[in-house]
Coordinates of C-alpha atoms in Angstrom, one line a residue:
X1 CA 0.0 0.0 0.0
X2 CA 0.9 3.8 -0.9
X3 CA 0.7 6.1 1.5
X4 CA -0.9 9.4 0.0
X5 CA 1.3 12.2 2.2
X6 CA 4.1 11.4 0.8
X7 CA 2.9 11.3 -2.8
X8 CA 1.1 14.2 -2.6
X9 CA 4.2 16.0 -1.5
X10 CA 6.0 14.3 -4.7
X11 CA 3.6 15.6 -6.9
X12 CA 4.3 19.1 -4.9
X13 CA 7.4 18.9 -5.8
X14 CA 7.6 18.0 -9.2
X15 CA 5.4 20.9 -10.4
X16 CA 7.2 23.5 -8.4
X17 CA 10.3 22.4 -9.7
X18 CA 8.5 22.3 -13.4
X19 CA 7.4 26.1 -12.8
X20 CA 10.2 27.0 -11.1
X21 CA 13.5 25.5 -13.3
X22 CA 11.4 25.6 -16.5
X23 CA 12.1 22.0 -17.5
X24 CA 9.6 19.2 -18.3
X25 CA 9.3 16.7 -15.5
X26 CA 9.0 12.8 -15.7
X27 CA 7.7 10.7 -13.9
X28 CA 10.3 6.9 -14.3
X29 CA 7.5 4.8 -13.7
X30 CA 6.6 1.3 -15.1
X31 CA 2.4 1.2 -15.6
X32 CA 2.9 -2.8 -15.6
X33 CA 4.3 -3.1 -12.4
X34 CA 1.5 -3.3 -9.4
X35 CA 3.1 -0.3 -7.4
X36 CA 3.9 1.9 -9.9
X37 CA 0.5 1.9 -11.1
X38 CA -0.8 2.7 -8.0
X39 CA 1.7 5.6 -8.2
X40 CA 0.4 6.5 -11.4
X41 CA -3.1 6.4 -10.1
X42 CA -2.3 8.7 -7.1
X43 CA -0.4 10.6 -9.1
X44 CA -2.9 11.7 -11.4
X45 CA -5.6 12.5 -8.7
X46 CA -2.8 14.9 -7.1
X47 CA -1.9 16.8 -10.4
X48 CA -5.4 17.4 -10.8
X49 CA -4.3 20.0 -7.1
X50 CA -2.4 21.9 -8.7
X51 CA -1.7 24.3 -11.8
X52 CA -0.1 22.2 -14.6
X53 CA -0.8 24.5 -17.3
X54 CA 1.6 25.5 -19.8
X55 CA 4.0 22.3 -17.8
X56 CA 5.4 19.3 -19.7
X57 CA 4.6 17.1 -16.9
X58 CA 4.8 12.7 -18.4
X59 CA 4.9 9.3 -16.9
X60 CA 7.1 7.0 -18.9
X61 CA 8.9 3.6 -18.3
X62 CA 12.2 3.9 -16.9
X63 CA 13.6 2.9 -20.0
X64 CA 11.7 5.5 -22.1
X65 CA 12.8 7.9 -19.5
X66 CA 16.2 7.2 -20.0
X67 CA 16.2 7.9 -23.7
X68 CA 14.2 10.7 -23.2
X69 CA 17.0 12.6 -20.7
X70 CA 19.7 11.2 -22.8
X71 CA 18.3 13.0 -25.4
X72 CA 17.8 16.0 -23.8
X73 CA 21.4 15.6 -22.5
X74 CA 22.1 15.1 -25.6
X75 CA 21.1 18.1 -27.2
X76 CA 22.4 20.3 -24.4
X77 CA 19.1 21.0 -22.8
X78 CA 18.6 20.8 -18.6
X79 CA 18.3 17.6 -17.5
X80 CA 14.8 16.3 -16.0

């Protein structure tokens, strides 16, 4: 089981940090894995608190993740 405090103060974070650093913000999580859709689940009844407009705010697999910030790496944007 999740506990929803701690969740809601990682969705908190994320989108101050979004607003704030002006950088998208991903979310490595794995929808196939029983936890980490329960995070995902949690996660989008918390965004729904705060304002995400105009914020490039995604859940992808770690792996997708990874090529996504190598990318940006990559192409000399901030990492995520």
């Amino acid at each position: 089981m999740v506990k929803d405090i701690p969740i809601q103060d990682w969705v908190k974070l994320a989108v101050t940090r979004a607003r704030l650093s002006e950088t998208p913000v991903v979310f490595w999580l794995n929808k196939d894995g029983s936890h980490d859709a329960e995070l995902i689940t949690k996660l989008n009844v918390y965004l729904k608190d705060h304002d995400t407009n105009g914020l490039d705010i995604r859940v992808m697999a770690p792996d997708d993740a990874m090529k996504h910030s190598l990318q940006r790496a990559k192409e000399g944007k901030k990492p995520l």
